[in-house]
Amino acid sequence: MLGIGFHFGFAQSTELNDVQKRELDSVITDCVKKIELDNSIETATASTQLLERLVRKYDDWSSHYYLLYFKILVIRNAKASEVAQNAYNSFMVSFDKVLKQSVTDRQKSEIYTLKGFVYLTALSSDPIKHGRELAPKVTELFDKATALYPENPRPIYLNALFQQGMSKFFNKNYNVCSDLLLANKYFAMQANLRTDYLYPAWGAEHTANEIFDNCNCQVKESSTTKN
Amino acid sequence: MKVRTLLFLLLPLFVHPQSSVKGKIVDKDQQPIAYVNIGIVNGEKGTVTDENGFFELTLSPEELKNPNNILKISCIGFISKTYSLVDKELYKGEIRVELEQHITVLDQVTVSSNAINEYTIGHDKVNSAKQVNFSIHRKRNENLGAEIGRRFHLKKGKNTLKSLRFFISENQFDRIKLRINIYGIEDNMPKKRLNPENYILDIQNFKSGWIIYDFPKGKPWLTENNIIISLEWVDFTKEDTEKNARLAIPITVPKFFNTHYYRYGSQSQWKRFDNMSTALILDYLHHN
């Protein structure tokens, strides 16, 4: 009985009052905007450290979520493999805890997306080494995230870029545009509804850039046959 | 007292009589060899010989003192030579290094009746706000040999390279020379250079835009399908030497499944940057 009560309490995560929400929103907004301006290892590391202090203060889903997200940016921007490996290990340790803290399907969808994003980052850095092991996991995680919350644009656009990257790697064609445009539509819908930064919002600009790159008849990957 | 002061002032000259290594690289017929890479292995400085085989490599006192520093001299088609940086022979004025030719029998491309497929791979986006700077022109003696590269995954089997396209977003030099290098990959890093010869591009009075290099025909098969192609900064001229000059290439970040490589000068350590790419496009022929 005690065990059930503890688990229930943990899974619910802390309810924040308005003042706490405003503080959390302010810190997350600040970190996200700094990353948008300067997507470097220094900014990602500073944001991670700030969020680490914040999760100790508020055991809240949003702070845990963004801490995981900034760890991914550290992995992605790390210049030394040890730094990336440490951030990867730290992400994996935290992941299960944050998944347990996720109550709604939307929250679970976002968390599975982050794990897929981590595997995608590792896979795309060395497809020959990691492709066989990680490709099925990436697909599974993005599929699961989309099934839990079909209007989540992040697994849609990341999965589209993953499929496109794998196709190019194997010299095959893949039309990425329909999925990117669908993700863009969901990003626009959610941007109209959002009032704060306590819910994930990243990916819209990346999607827009990829649409610009891929969906304006400038796709260069092609093949012709000469006999 | 005066003698002691004089000795004190002269002491550094005895310890490090010269802060640079300079000389000429020649072949066995004493003909100069152009575009030879000279630098500290996995260090931070390197340079390249000019068309007359001359070079000068500037070194810091720390680099001169380190007994583990190895100076490497390497060139396509020749056997490399290495020296310890504490080797006093290096500092006796202008050194003259003779390189022995490396003879290899290569499997030449033969025309067959089989189908040839042409493929275009790479990254063609140039609208990125981010750029990578190639060069520091005032540091000719420590920054030449800088390379910017990208990983390419070709179809398995026999391939030949047709052309390479790349985009220069800003060039403030009057003339630059770039060498195109092709590397095999080991542990996701550049390893053996696969060029059968020097592929040199001479670019004059060009500010920005796409550059196309057509690889010579009839070169050996490229049997490795996972390669890195890099642009190496081997020479430049600039009339106004007072002003610092830039040579920049756009880079897209993030770009999944793309890997960018950089090194500061000849023989220096490669750095790998996952999920980003410069604008480099390869056209190649796959022979079935």
Short mmCIF file of C-alpha atoms in Angstrom, two decimals:
data_model
loop_
_atom_site.label_atom_id
_atom_site.label_comp_id
_atom_site.label_asym_id
_atom_site.label_seq_id
_atom_site.Cartn_x
_atom_site.Cartn_y
_atom_site.Cartn_z
CA MET A 1 0.00 0.00 0.00
CA LEU A 2 2.83 2.33 0.90
CA GLY A 3 4.60 1.37 -2.29
CA ILE A 4 1.53 2.16 -4.39
CA GLY A 5 1.09 5.50 -2.64
CA PHE A 6 4.71 6.44 -3.20
CA HIS A 7 4.59 5.49 -6.85
CA PHE A 8 1.34 7.41 -7.36
CA GLY A 9 2.78 10.50 -5.68
CA PHE A 10 5.96 10.31 -7.74
CA ALA A 11 4.08 9.84 -10.98
CA GLN A 12 1.92 12.85 -10.36
CA SER A 13 4.94 15.20 -10.11
CA THR A 14 4.89 18.37 -8.13
CA GLU A 15 2.09 20.87 -8.69
CA LEU A 16 3.52 24.36 -8.99
CA ASN A 17 1.84 27.54 -7.86
CA ASP A 18 1.61 30.55 -10.20
CA VAL A 19 4.75 32.25 -8.86
CA GLN A 20 6.79 29.08 -9.27
CA LYS A 21 5.38 28.56 -12.75
CA ARG A 22 6.37 32.07 -13.76
CA GLU A 23 9.90 31.57 -12.44
CA LEU A 24 10.26 28.24 -14.20
CA ASP A 25 8.84 29.66 -17.42
CA SER A 26 11.23 32.60 -17.23
CA VAL A 27 14.32 30.39 -16.79
CA ILE A 28 13.30 27.93 -19.53
CA THR A 29 12.40 30.76 -21.92
CA ASP A 30 15.76 32.37 -21.29
CA CYS A 31 17.66 29.12 -21.91
CA VAL A 32 15.70 28.29 -25.08
CA LYS A 33 16.25 31.76 -26.52
CA LYS A 34 19.97 31.68 -25.75
CA ILE A 35 20.24 28.31 -27.49
CA GLU A 36 18.38 29.69 -30.51
CA LEU A 37 20.87 32.56 -30.72
CA ASP A 38 23.97 30.51 -30.01
CA ASN A 39 23.62 26.77 -30.46
CA SER A 40 27.01 25.93 -28.96
CA ILE A 41 28.34 23.48 -26.40
CA GLU A 42 28.92 26.36 -23.97
CA THR A 43 25.29 27.52 -24.10
CA ALA A 44 23.96 23.95 -23.91
CA THR A 45 26.19 23.17 -20.93
CA ALA A 46 25.21 26.38 -19.12
CA SER A 47 21.51 25.63 -19.70
CA THR A 48 21.98 22.07 -18.44
CA GLN A 49 23.63 23.33 -15.25
CA LEU A 50 20.86 25.85 -14.69
CA LEU A 51 18.17 23.22 -15.17
CA GLU A 52 19.99 20.82 -12.84
CA ARG A 53 19.62 23.41 -10.09
CA LEU A 54 15.99 23.94 -11.05
CA VAL A 55 14.99 20.26 -10.87
CA ARG A 56 16.36 20.14 -7.35
CA LYS A 57 14.13 23.08 -6.49
CA TYR A 58 11.01 21.98 -8.38
CA ASP A 59 10.43 18.30 -9.00
CA ASP A 60 8.35 19.31 -11.98
CA TRP A 61 7.86 17.56 -15.33
CA SER A 62 8.78 20.62 -17.42
CA SER A 63 12.11 21.20 -15.70
CA HIS A 64 13.00 17.50 -15.96
CA TYR A 65 11.95 17.50 -19.60
CA TYR A 66 14.07 20.50 -20.54
CA LEU A 67 17.03 19.11 -18.61
CA LEU A 68 16.86 16.01 -20.83
CA TYR A 69 16.52 18.20 -23.92
CA PHE A 70 19.57 20.29 -23.04
CA LYS A 71 21.56 17.12 -22.40
CA ILE A 72 20.79 16.13 -26.00
CA LEU A 73 22.15 19.48 -27.18
CA VAL A 74 25.31 18.83 -25.17
CA ILE A 75 25.65 15.42 -26.87
CA ARG A 76 25.09 17.02 -30.27
CA ASN A 77 27.46 19.95 -29.82
CA ALA A 78 30.22 18.27 -27.81
CA LYS A 79 33.66 18.61 -29.35
CA ALA A 80 35.13 15.82 -27.23
CA SER A 81 33.70 12.31 -27.31
CA GLU A 82 34.04 11.96 -23.51
CA VAL A 83 31.75 14.96 -22.98
CA ALA A 84 29.18 13.50 -25.37
CA GLN A 85 29.42 10.06 -23.74
CA ASN A 86 28.95 11.52 -20.24
CA ALA A 87 25.91 13.50 -21.36
CA TYR A 88 24.52 10.39 -23.08
CA ASN A 89 24.97 8.27 -19.93
CA SER A 90 23.40 11.00 -17.83
CA PHE A 91 20.44 11.22 -20.23
CA MET A 92 19.84 7.47 -20.02
CA VAL A 93 19.98 7.49 -16.22
CA SER A 94 17.42 10.32 -16.04
CA PHE A 95 15.14 9.04 -18.80
CA ASP A 96 13.31 6.31 -16.85
CA LYS A 97 12.64 8.67 -13.96
CA VAL A 98 11.14 11.33 -16.21
CA LEU A 99 9.09 8.73 -18.09
CA LYS A 100 7.58 7.62 -14.77
CA GLN A 101 6.84 11.25 -14.01
CA SER A 102 4.98 11.61 -17.30
CA VAL A 103 1.25 11.26 -16.71
CA THR A 104 -0.52 12.24 -19.91
CA ASP A 105 -0.07 10.63 -23.31
CA ARG A 106 1.19 13.97 -24.58
CA GLN A 107 3.95 14.04 -21.97
CA LYS A 108 4.88 10.42 -22.71
CA SER A 109 4.95 11.24 -26.41
CA GLU A 110 7.42 14.06 -25.79
CA ILE A 111 9.67 11.88 -23.63
CA TYR A 112 9.79 9.04 -26.18
CA THR A 113 10.60 11.66 -28.82
CA LEU A 114 13.63 12.78 -26.81
CA LYS A 115 14.92 9.22 -26.55
CA GLY A 116 14.44 8.76 -30.29
CA PHE A 117 16.27 12.04 -30.82
CA VAL A 118 19.24 10.81 -28.74
CA TYR A 119 19.48 7.58 -30.72
CA LEU A 120 19.10 9.52 -33.99
CA THR A 121 21.95 11.84 -33.00
CA ALA A 122 24.20 8.88 -32.19
CA LEU A 123 23.20 6.93 -35.30
CA SER A 124 23.63 9.78 -37.75
CA SER A 125 27.13 10.53 -36.47
CA ASP A 126 28.29 7.09 -37.62
CA PRO A 127 25.61 5.16 -39.53
CA ILE A 128 27.98 2.30 -40.38
CA LYS A 129 28.77 1.65 -36.72
CA HIS A 130 25.39 2.31 -35.15
CA GLY A 131 22.87 1.87 -37.98
CA ARG A 132 22.00 -1.79 -37.51
CA GLU A 133 21.53 -1.47 -33.74
CA LEU A 134 19.86 1.93 -33.48
CA ALA A 135 17.75 2.32 -36.63
CA PRO A 136 14.95 -0.01 -35.41
CA LYS A 137 14.95 1.72 -32.01
CA VAL A 138 14.63 5.17 -33.58
CA THR A 139 11.72 4.06 -35.73
CA GLU A 140 10.01 2.36 -32.78
CA LEU A 141 10.35 5.38 -30.49
CA PHE A 142 9.09 7.93 -33.05
CA ASP A 143 6.20 5.61 -33.97
CA LYS A 144 5.30 5.21 -30.30
CA ALA A 145 5.50 8.98 -29.74
CA THR A 146 3.24 9.68 -32.73
CA ALA A 147 0.75 6.99 -31.67
CA LEU A 148 0.48 8.49 -28.17
CA TYR A 149 -0.07 12.01 -29.48
CA PRO A 150 -0.63 12.19 -33.26
CA GLU A 151 -0.43 15.99 -33.34
CA ASN A 152 3.05 16.11 -31.81
CA PRO A 153 5.13 17.68 -34.61
CA ARG A 154 8.53 16.72 -33.20
CA PRO A 155 8.50 12.94 -33.78
CA ILE A 156 6.96 13.58 -37.21
CA TYR A 157 9.69 15.91 -38.44
CA LEU A 158 12.54 14.02 -36.77
CA ASN A 159 11.31 10.74 -38.21
CA ALA A 160 11.04 12.36 -41.64
CA LEU A 161 14.66 13.54 -41.45
CA PHE A 162 15.72 10.13 -40.16
CA GLN A 163 14.02 8.33 -43.07
CA GLN A 164 15.49 10.81 -45.53
CA GLY A 165 19.00 10.38 -44.07
CA MET A 166 18.81 6.58 -44.18
CA SER A 167 17.52 6.68 -47.76
CA LYS A 168 20.35 8.95 -48.88
CA PHE A 169 22.84 6.74 -47.10
CA PHE A 170 21.64 3.79 -49.14
CA ASN A 171 21.41 5.92 -52.32
CA LYS A 172 17.63 5.74 -52.45
CA ASN A 173 15.10 8.49 -52.95
CA TYR A 174 12.69 9.56 -50.23
CA ASN A 175 10.17 12.36 -50.39
CA VAL A 176 10.43 14.09 -47.06
CA CYS A 177 8.13 17.01 -47.87
CA SER A 178 4.70 15.68 -46.92
CA ASP A 179 5.81 14.81 -43.37
CA LEU A 180 7.70 18.08 -42.94
CA LEU A 181 4.66 20.05 -44.07
CA LEU A 182 2.43 18.07 -41.69
CA ALA A 183 4.81 18.80 -38.80
CA ASN A 184 4.87 22.45 -39.79
CA LYS A 185 1.06 22.54 -39.66
CA TYR A 186 1.08 21.14 -36.10
CA PHE A 187 3.83 23.55 -35.04
CA ALA A 188 1.71 26.46 -36.29
CA MET A 189 -1.41 25.16 -34.47
CA GLN A 190 0.47 24.82 -31.19
CA ALA A 191 2.20 28.18 -31.52
CA ASN A 192 -1.24 29.82 -31.65
CA LEU A 193 -2.30 28.07 -28.45
CA ARG A 194 0.84 28.48 -26.37
CA THR A 195 0.98 30.93 -23.50
CA ASP A 196 4.26 29.94 -21.88
CA TYR A 197 7.41 27.88 -22.37
CA LEU A 198 6.47 25.17 -19.91
CA TYR A 199 5.62 22.88 -22.76
CA PRO A 200 8.11 21.83 -25.49
CA ALA A 201 8.26 24.13 -28.48
CA TRP A 202 11.57 23.35 -30.15
CA GLY A 203 11.84 22.14 -33.71
CA ALA A 204 9.64 24.64 -35.57
CA GLU A 205 12.54 26.63 -37.02
CA HIS A 206 14.49 23.49 -37.94
CA THR A 207 11.41 22.14 -39.72
CA ALA A 208 10.92 25.42 -41.58
CA ASN A 209 14.58 25.37 -42.69
CA GLU A 210 14.28 21.79 -43.89
CA ILE A 211 11.11 22.65 -45.83
CA PHE A 212 12.97 25.54 -47.42
CA ASP A 213 15.87 23.23 -48.29
CA ASN A 214 13.89 20.23 -49.47
CA CYS A 215 10.53 21.31 -50.74
CA ASN A 216 11.27 24.05 -53.23
CA CYS A 217 12.36 21.94 -56.17
CA GLN A 218 16.03 22.26 -55.22
CA VAL A 219 16.51 18.65 -54.21
CA LYS A 220 19.86 17.65 -55.68
CA GLU A 221 20.09 14.02 -54.69
CA SER A 222 19.37 12.19 -57.91
CA SER A 223 20.64 9.51 -60.17
CA THR A 224 20.65 8.96 -63.88
CA THR A 225 21.67 5.86 -65.78
CA LYS A 226 24.01 5.87 -68.72
CA ASN A 227 24.36 2.63 -70.63
CA MET B 1 78.39 42.60 -14.00
CA LYS B 2 78.18 43.73 -17.59
CA VAL B 3 79.42 40.35 -18.82
CA ARG B 4 76.83 38.54 -16.68
CA THR B 5 74.06 40.74 -18.06
CA LEU B 6 75.19 40.08 -21.62
CA LEU B 7 75.29 36.32 -20.99
CA PHE B 8 71.81 36.47 -19.52
CA LEU B 9 70.51 38.24 -22.59
CA LEU B 10 72.20 35.82 -24.96
CA LEU B 11 71.10 32.68 -23.10
CA PRO B 12 67.82 32.23 -24.97
CA LEU B 13 69.72 32.30 -28.25
CA PHE B 14 71.82 29.35 -27.15
CA VAL B 15 68.88 27.38 -25.90
CA HIS B 16 66.71 27.99 -29.01
CA PRO B 17 68.87 29.34 -31.78
CA GLN B 18 65.92 29.47 -34.16
CA SER B 19 62.16 29.66 -33.66
CA SER B 20 61.34 28.22 -37.06
CA VAL B 21 62.31 25.38 -39.34
CA LYS B 22 62.88 26.40 -42.92
CA GLY B 23 64.23 24.84 -46.02
CA LYS B 24 63.57 23.23 -49.36
CA ILE B 25 62.07 19.87 -50.28
CA VAL B 26 63.42 18.17 -53.39
CA ASP B 27 63.18 14.84 -55.20
CA LYS B 28 66.14 12.56 -56.00
CA ASP B 29 66.93 14.66 -59.08
CA GLN B 30 67.07 17.75 -56.82
CA GLN B 31 63.93 19.15 -58.43
CA PRO B 32 61.71 21.12 -56.00
CA ILE B 33 58.49 19.47 -54.82
CA ALA B 34 55.48 21.77 -54.48
CA TYR B 35 52.65 21.42 -51.93
CA VAL B 36 54.48 19.15 -49.48
CA ASN B 37 52.84 19.00 -46.04
CA ILE B 38 55.14 19.90 -43.16
CA GLY B 39 53.92 20.05 -39.59
CA ILE B 40 53.91 18.68 -36.08
CA VAL B 41 52.08 15.36 -35.96
CA ASN B 42 48.74 15.91 -34.20
CA GLY B 43 49.96 19.36 -33.21
CA GLU B 44 48.47 22.69 -34.01
CA LYS B 45 50.76 24.08 -36.67
CA GLY B 46 51.67 23.16 -40.17
CA THR B 47 52.60 24.58 -43.52
CA VAL B 48 52.97 23.66 -47.17
CA THR B 49 55.88 24.16 -49.58
CA ASP B 50 55.46 26.73 -52.31
CA GLU B 51 55.86 26.02 -56.02
CA ASN B 52 59.65 26.15 -55.63
CA GLY B 53 59.68 23.66 -52.76
CA PHE B 54 60.45 26.24 -50.06
CA PHE B 55 58.79 26.35 -46.65
CA GLU B 56 59.09 27.94 -43.23
CA LEU B 57 57.34 26.59 -40.15
CA THR B 58 57.10 28.90 -37.15
CA LEU B 59 57.34 27.19 -33.77
CA SER B 60 56.71 28.35 -30.23
CA PRO B 61 59.28 27.84 -27.42
CA GLU B 62 56.93 25.24 -25.90
CA GLU B 63 56.80 23.28 -29.14
CA LEU B 64 60.57 23.42 -29.50
CA LYS B 65 61.14 22.12 -25.98
CA ASN B 66 58.76 19.14 -26.19
CA PRO B 67 60.84 16.03 -27.03
CA ASN B 68 57.67 14.17 -28.04
CA ASN B 69 56.92 16.55 -30.91
CA ILE B 70 57.49 14.91 -34.27
CA LEU B 71 57.92 16.92 -37.44
CA LYS B 72 56.45 15.10 -40.41
CA ILE B 73 57.12 15.82 -44.07
CA SER B 74 54.73 14.09 -46.44
CA CYS B 75 53.63 14.41 -50.03
CA ILE B 76 51.44 12.49 -52.43
CA GLY B 77 53.62 10.07 -54.39
CA PHE B 78 56.60 10.24 -52.00
CA ILE B 79 57.71 8.37 -48.88
CA SER B 80 57.19 10.48 -45.74
CA LYS B 81 60.02 11.55 -43.42
CA THR B 82 59.84 12.33 -39.72
CA TYR B 83 62.18 14.20 -37.36
CA SER B 84 62.22 14.86 -33.65
CA LEU B 85 61.80 18.58 -33.05
CA VAL B 86 64.80 18.51 -30.73
CA ASP B 87 66.98 17.34 -33.64
CA LYS B 88 69.56 20.13 -33.96
CA GLU B 89 70.02 19.44 -37.66
CA LEU B 90 66.63 21.09 -38.26
CA TYR B 91 67.88 24.48 -37.12
CA LYS B 92 71.11 24.78 -39.11
CA GLY B 93 69.89 27.48 -41.45
CA GLU B 94 67.93 26.28 -44.47
CA ILE B 95 67.64 22.52 -44.49
CA ARG B 96 67.37 20.50 -47.68
CA VAL B 97 65.23 17.38 -47.53
CA GLU B 98 65.20 14.82 -50.30
CA LEU B 99 62.08 12.69 -50.60
CA GLU B 100 62.10 9.30 -52.24
CA GLN B 101 59.38 8.57 -54.75
CA HIS B 102 56.79 6.02 -53.70
CA ILE B 103 55.98 3.74 -56.59
CA THR B 104 52.67 1.89 -56.55
CA VAL B 105 50.99 -0.12 -59.25
CA LEU B 106 47.38 0.95 -59.45
CA ASP B 107 44.45 -0.75 -61.05
CA GLN B 108 43.62 1.63 -63.88
CA VAL B 109 40.06 2.16 -65.00
CA THR B 110 39.23 0.23 -68.11
CA VAL B 111 36.19 0.97 -70.20
CA SER B 112 33.68 -1.83 -70.06
CA SER B 113 30.36 -2.41 -71.72
CA ASN B 114 28.63 -2.65 -68.34
CA ALA B 115 26.21 0.04 -67.24
CA ILE B 116 27.54 3.13 -65.54
CA ASN B 117 25.32 4.98 -63.12
CA GLU B 118 26.01 8.57 -62.29
CA TYR B 119 25.22 9.78 -58.78
CA THR B 120 25.22 13.15 -57.11
CA ILE B 121 25.59 13.23 -53.34
CA GLY B 122 26.40 15.85 -50.77
CA HIS B 123 25.05 19.04 -49.35
CA ASP B 124 24.07 21.99 -51.52
CA LYS B 125 22.62 24.49 -49.04
CA VAL B 126 24.36 27.82 -48.96
CA ASN B 127 21.80 29.99 -47.19
CA SER B 128 23.16 29.21 -43.72
CA ALA B 129 24.03 32.09 -41.42
CA LYS B 130 27.02 30.12 -40.13
CA GLN B 131 30.34 29.95 -41.89
CA VAL B 132 33.62 28.18 -41.32
CA ASN B 133 36.77 30.21 -41.83
CA PHE B 134 39.48 28.45 -43.72
CA SER B 135 42.50 30.55 -43.15
CA ILE B 136 44.47 33.03 -41.13
CA HIS B 137 46.50 34.64 -43.86
CA ARG B 138 49.04 36.34 -41.65
CA LYS B 139 50.03 32.94 -40.31
CA ARG B 140 51.18 31.40 -43.55
CA ASN B 141 53.95 29.58 -41.72
CA GLU B 142 51.68 27.79 -39.31
CA ASN B 143 48.20 27.60 -40.90
CA LEU B 144 48.78 26.40 -44.47
CA GLY B 145 47.52 22.89 -44.97
CA ALA B 146 44.27 23.70 -43.16
CA GLU B 147 41.51 21.38 -44.36
CA ILE B 148 37.73 21.41 -44.41
CA GLY B 149 36.03 18.17 -45.34
CA ARG B 150 32.87 16.17 -45.42
CA ARG B 151 32.00 12.49 -45.31
CA PHE B 152 30.56 10.87 -48.45
CA HIS B 153 29.00 7.45 -48.67
CA LEU B 154 29.29 5.97 -52.16
CA LYS B 155 27.69 2.85 -53.54
CA LYS B 156 29.66 -0.31 -52.81
CA GLY B 157 31.87 -1.52 -55.65
CA LYS B 158 33.98 0.26 -58.24
CA ASN B 159 33.55 4.00 -58.47
CA THR B 160 35.29 6.86 -60.21
CA LEU B 161 35.04 10.48 -59.17
CA LYS B 162 33.65 12.84 -61.79
CA SER B 163 33.51 16.28 -60.22
CA LEU B 164 33.39 18.14 -56.94
CA ARG B 165 31.42 21.31 -56.35
CA PHE B 166 31.78 23.57 -53.36
CA PHE B 167 30.58 27.01 -52.37
CA ILE B 168 32.72 29.92 -51.23
CA SER B 169 30.69 32.51 -49.35
CA GLU B 170 33.51 35.01 -48.90
CA ASN B 171 37.00 35.26 -50.37
CA GLN B 172 39.17 38.30 -49.72
CA PHE B 173 42.33 36.89 -51.31
CA ASP B 174 43.55 37.82 -54.78
CA ARG B 175 44.47 34.23 -55.49
CA ILE B 176 44.10 30.97 -53.60
CA LYS B 177 45.17 27.45 -54.33
CA LEU B 178 43.26 24.52 -52.90
CA ARG B 179 44.12 20.84 -53.06
CA ILE B 180 41.31 18.31 -53.10
CA ASN B 181 42.10 15.34 -50.88
CA ILE B 182 40.32 12.02 -50.66
CA TYR B 183 40.68 9.99 -47.48
CA GLY B 184 39.67 6.54 -46.37
CA ILE B 185 37.94 6.37 -42.97
CA GLU B 186 38.90 4.51 -39.83
CA ASP B 187 36.96 4.96 -36.58
CA ASN B 188 35.00 7.73 -38.30
CA MET B 189 38.16 9.81 -38.82
CA PRO B 190 40.29 10.48 -41.92
CA LYS B 191 43.11 8.01 -42.30
CA LYS B 192 44.96 7.14 -45.51
CA ARG B 193 45.00 9.74 -48.29
CA LEU B 194 43.78 8.03 -51.46
CA ASN B 195 44.75 10.64 -54.06
CA PRO B 196 46.83 9.11 -56.83
CA GLU B 197 48.16 12.63 -57.52
CA ASN B 198 47.69 16.26 -56.52
CA TYR B 199 44.33 17.73 -57.49
CA ILE B 200 45.04 21.46 -57.38
CA LEU B 201 42.56 24.25 -57.97
CA ASP B 202 43.92 27.69 -58.81
CA ILE B 203 41.28 30.31 -58.03
CA GLN B 204 41.92 33.92 -59.02
CA ASN B 205 39.86 37.06 -58.44
CA PHE B 206 36.86 35.09 -57.22
CA LYS B 207 34.76 36.57 -54.43
CA SER B 208 31.92 34.11 -53.88
CA GLY B 209 29.90 31.39 -55.57
CA TRP B 210 30.12 27.78 -56.64
CA ILE B 211 33.42 26.30 -57.79
CA ILE B 212 33.51 23.14 -59.89
CA TYR B 213 36.48 20.83 -60.14
CA ASP B 214 36.48 18.05 -62.73
CA PHE B 215 38.58 15.10 -61.67
CA PRO B 216 40.99 13.86 -64.35
CA LYS B 217 39.67 10.89 -66.28
CA GLY B 218 41.23 7.44 -66.35
CA LYS B 219 42.29 7.46 -62.70
CA PRO B 220 42.28 4.30 -60.56
CA TRP B 221 39.08 2.81 -59.23
CA LEU B 222 37.98 4.05 -55.87
CA THR B 223 37.07 0.83 -54.10
CA GLU B 224 36.42 2.36 -50.68
CA ASN B 225 32.82 3.49 -50.49
CA ASN B 226 32.99 5.45 -47.25
CA ILE B 227 35.30 8.41 -47.82
CA ILE B 228 36.06 11.95 -46.75
CA ILE B 229 36.74 14.62 -49.33
CA SER B 230 38.46 17.74 -48.12
CA LEU B 231 39.60 21.08 -49.46
CA GLU B 232 43.12 21.92 -48.35
CA TRP B 233 44.45 25.46 -48.33
CA VAL B 234 47.90 25.21 -49.94
CA ASP B 235 48.75 28.68 -51.24
CA PHE B 236 47.53 32.26 -51.54
CA THR B 237 48.48 35.71 -52.69
CA LYS B 238 47.18 38.99 -51.42
CA GLU B 239 48.54 42.35 -52.43
CA ASP B 240 47.31 44.24 -49.40
CA THR B 241 49.04 42.24 -46.68
CA GLU B 242 48.14 44.68 -43.91
CA LYS B 243 44.48 43.82 -43.77
CA ASN B 244 43.39 40.45 -42.47
CA ALA B 245 41.63 38.40 -45.10
CA ARG B 246 38.89 35.80 -44.90
CA LEU B 247 38.11 32.68 -46.85
CA ALA B 248 34.80 31.25 -45.66
CA ILE B 249 32.49 28.39 -46.55
CA PRO B 250 28.85 28.12 -45.34
CA ILE B 251 27.99 25.37 -42.90
CA THR B 252 24.58 24.00 -41.98
CA VAL B 253 23.88 23.04 -38.36
CA PRO B 254 22.17 20.74 -37.52
CA LYS B 255 22.22 18.39 -40.48
CA PHE B 256 21.58 14.79 -39.54
CA PHE B 257 23.66 12.09 -41.25
CA ASN B 258 26.32 14.63 -42.20
CA THR B 259 29.79 14.85 -40.72
CA HIS B 260 32.12 17.81 -40.99
CA TYR B 261 35.89 17.57 -40.53
CA TYR B 262 38.47 20.26 -39.91
CA ARG B 263 42.13 20.62 -39.18
CA TYR B 264 44.14 23.75 -38.58
CA GLY B 265 47.31 23.04 -40.57
CA SER B 266 49.45 20.34 -42.19
CA GLN B 267 49.78 17.18 -40.06
CA SER B 268 47.68 18.66 -37.25
CA GLN B 269 44.96 16.71 -35.48
CA TRP B 270 41.63 16.25 -37.24
CA LYS B 271 38.47 17.40 -35.49
CA ARG B 272 35.13 15.82 -36.24
CA PHE B 273 31.79 17.59 -35.99
CA ASP B 274 28.76 15.33 -36.23
CA ASN B 275 25.45 16.40 -37.75
CA MET B 276 26.74 19.37 -39.68
CA SER B 277 27.94 19.94 -43.21
CA THR B 278 29.59 22.44 -45.50
CA ALA B 279 28.31 22.92 -49.05
CA LEU B 280 30.18 20.17 -50.90
CA ILE B 281 28.67 18.08 -53.69
CA LEU B 282 30.24 15.07 -55.34
CA ASP B 283 29.36 13.65 -58.75
CA TYR B 284 30.64 10.12 -59.21
CA LEU B 285 30.26 7.19 -61.57
CA HIS B 286 29.39 3.74 -60.32
CA HIS B 287 30.54 0.94 -62.59
CA ASN B 288 28.30 -2.12 -62.39
#
